[in-house]
Structure formats: C-alpha cells, structure tokens
Short mmCIF file of C-alpha atoms in Angstrom, two decimals:
data_model
loop_
_atom_site.label_atom_id
_atom_site.label_comp_id
_atom_site.label_asym_id
_atom_site.label_seq_id
_atom_site.Cartn_x
_atom_site.Cartn_y
_atom_site.Cartn_z
CA MET A 1 0.00 0.03 -0.08
CA PRO A 2 1.49 3.33 -1.06
CA ILE A 3 2.42 5.92 1.67
CA PHE A 4 1.07 8.84 -0.41
CA VAL A 5 -2.12 9.01 -2.36
CA PHE A 6 -3.18 11.41 -4.89
CA PRO A 7 -6.90 10.70 -5.15
CA ASP A 8 -8.14 13.40 -7.53
CA ASP A 9 -7.18 14.76 -10.94
CA PRO A 10 -5.69 18.21 -10.93
CA ILE A 11 -7.89 21.17 -11.41
CA TRP A 12 -7.49 25.01 -12.06
CA ASN A 13 -7.84 27.14 -9.03
CA GLU A 14 -8.68 30.67 -10.32
CA GLU A 15 -8.27 32.34 -7.04
CA ALA A 16 -4.64 30.86 -6.54
CA ASP A 17 -4.03 31.28 -10.23
CA ALA A 18 -2.55 27.74 -9.94
CA VAL A 19 -3.08 24.01 -10.72
CA GLU A 20 -4.37 22.27 -7.58
CA PHE A 21 -4.37 18.65 -6.48
CA VAL A 22 -4.83 16.91 -3.25
CA VAL A 23 -2.38 14.65 -1.49
CA GLU A 24 -3.29 12.14 1.41
CA ILE A 25 -0.97 10.54 3.88
CA GLY A 26 -2.97 8.53 6.26
CA GLU A 27 -5.31 10.83 7.92
CA TYR A 28 -3.63 14.07 6.70
CA GLN A 29 -5.10 15.64 3.68
CA GLY A 30 -3.35 18.60 1.97
CA ARG A 31 -3.61 20.56 -1.15
CA VAL A 32 -0.73 21.08 -3.67
CA PHE A 33 -0.50 24.12 -5.79
CA VAL A 34 1.64 24.76 -8.90
CA THR A 35 1.35 28.50 -9.82
CA ARG A 36 1.06 29.68 -13.32
CA ARG A 37 4.38 31.59 -12.83
CA VAL A 38 6.02 28.28 -11.95
CA MET A 39 4.34 26.54 -15.05
CA GLN A 40 5.62 29.47 -17.07
CA GLY A 41 9.19 28.77 -16.19
CA LEU A 42 8.78 24.95 -17.14
CA VAL A 43 6.92 25.49 -20.47
CA GLY A 44 8.72 28.71 -21.61
CA HIS A 45 5.35 30.70 -21.98
CA ARG A 46 2.39 31.88 -19.85
CA PRO A 47 0.08 28.89 -20.00
CA LEU A 48 -3.64 28.98 -20.20
CA PRO A 49 -5.38 27.37 -17.35
CA ASP A 50 -6.32 24.28 -19.44
CA GLU A 51 -2.74 23.88 -20.76
CA ALA A 52 -1.31 24.27 -17.18
CA VAL A 53 -3.68 21.46 -16.01
CA GLN A 54 -2.61 19.40 -18.91
CA GLN A 55 0.95 19.70 -18.15
CA VAL A 56 0.65 18.60 -14.63
CA CYS A 57 -1.31 15.58 -15.89
CA MET A 58 1.19 14.80 -18.67
CA ASN A 59 3.93 14.94 -16.14
CA ARG A 60 2.18 13.57 -13.05
CA GLN A 61 4.88 11.39 -11.86
CA VAL A 62 7.26 14.19 -11.56
CA PHE A 63 4.77 16.35 -9.73
CA ASP A 64 3.83 13.42 -7.38
CA ARG A 65 7.69 12.93 -6.68
CA ALA A 66 8.22 16.51 -6.05
CA VAL A 67 5.29 16.34 -3.45
CA GLU A 68 6.72 13.34 -1.98
CA ASN A 69 10.24 14.86 -1.66
CA ARG A 70 8.81 17.91 0.08
CA ILE A 71 6.85 15.77 2.61
CA LEU A 72 9.68 13.49 3.39
CA ASP A 73 11.88 16.73 3.89
CA ARG A 74 9.22 18.04 6.07
CA ALA A 75 9.00 20.99 4.11
CA LEU A 76 5.29 21.91 4.22
CA ASP A 77 4.04 25.46 3.97
CA PRO A 78 2.75 27.15 7.19
CA ASP A 79 -0.83 26.37 6.10
CA ALA A 80 0.13 22.66 5.86
CA ASN A 81 -0.30 22.75 2.16
CA ILE A 82 2.46 22.60 -0.55
CA HIS A 83 3.29 25.19 -3.05
CA LEU A 84 5.62 23.45 -5.58
CA THR A 85 8.49 25.63 -6.82
CA ALA A 86 10.33 25.15 -10.18
CA ARG A 87 13.36 23.85 -8.02
CA ASP A 88 11.13 21.24 -6.53
CA ILE A 89 10.13 20.10 -9.78
CA ALA A 90 13.44 20.15 -11.41
CA ARG A 91 14.78 18.07 -8.35
CA ALA A 92 11.95 15.61 -9.04
CA ALA A 93 12.68 15.31 -12.72
CA GLY A 94 16.42 14.61 -11.98
CA ARG A 95 19.09 14.93 -14.35
CA SER A 96 17.27 12.90 -16.98
CA GLY A 97 15.07 15.94 -17.92
CA GLU A 98 11.88 13.76 -17.47
CA PHE A 99 9.74 16.94 -17.68
CA SER A 100 7.55 16.62 -21.08
CA GLN A 101 6.14 19.51 -22.74
CA GLY A 102 3.91 17.60 -24.95
#
C-alpha cells in the first residue's frame, strides 16, 4: 500500500492562479499548488489554465515525486499545504530531464 495517495485529478484554482491537486498520507489531506508563474518557467510561456492542468497531468509522476520529496523533507508550507517551486520540480525530474512539454 502506498504511503502517499493522490486521489483526485488536478484542477485549475482561479483564486490561486494555480493548478491544484490533493495529497493524502494516512489521516492527513493537503492541497498542492503549482502556480502559473512556475508553469511558465517550465513550459517557456504563460500557459492558459487548461494547458497548465494538462502539463501537470502529462507529467504527473514528476509532480507527485516533487510532493513526496517535500513531505519527506518536512517542507510543508505554514498552512500545511504545498506550493511547488520550479526547483522542487527540477529536483524531482532529476538529471534525466523527465519533464515533457507534450
């Protein structure tokens, strides 16, 4: 049984201007945010909401690994959620450059 569970598909959160998805660890449930600005750095242009969600879906393993790294490092945000940075994603993608722009 996996330690980390990502039960829902990513959605666009207009208020946060970010892709959002949920992570569960036992009783804990937190939200993960990837802002449009972070996505812009990854894809090389300011993505529309649908494109940003699509990029997260296409690269879900990388984003999930970035979340797992942050949790294992106990690097939660003060609100107990996670706001991924470009550095988090690059670390998760590793040197192999796993991130796919489609």
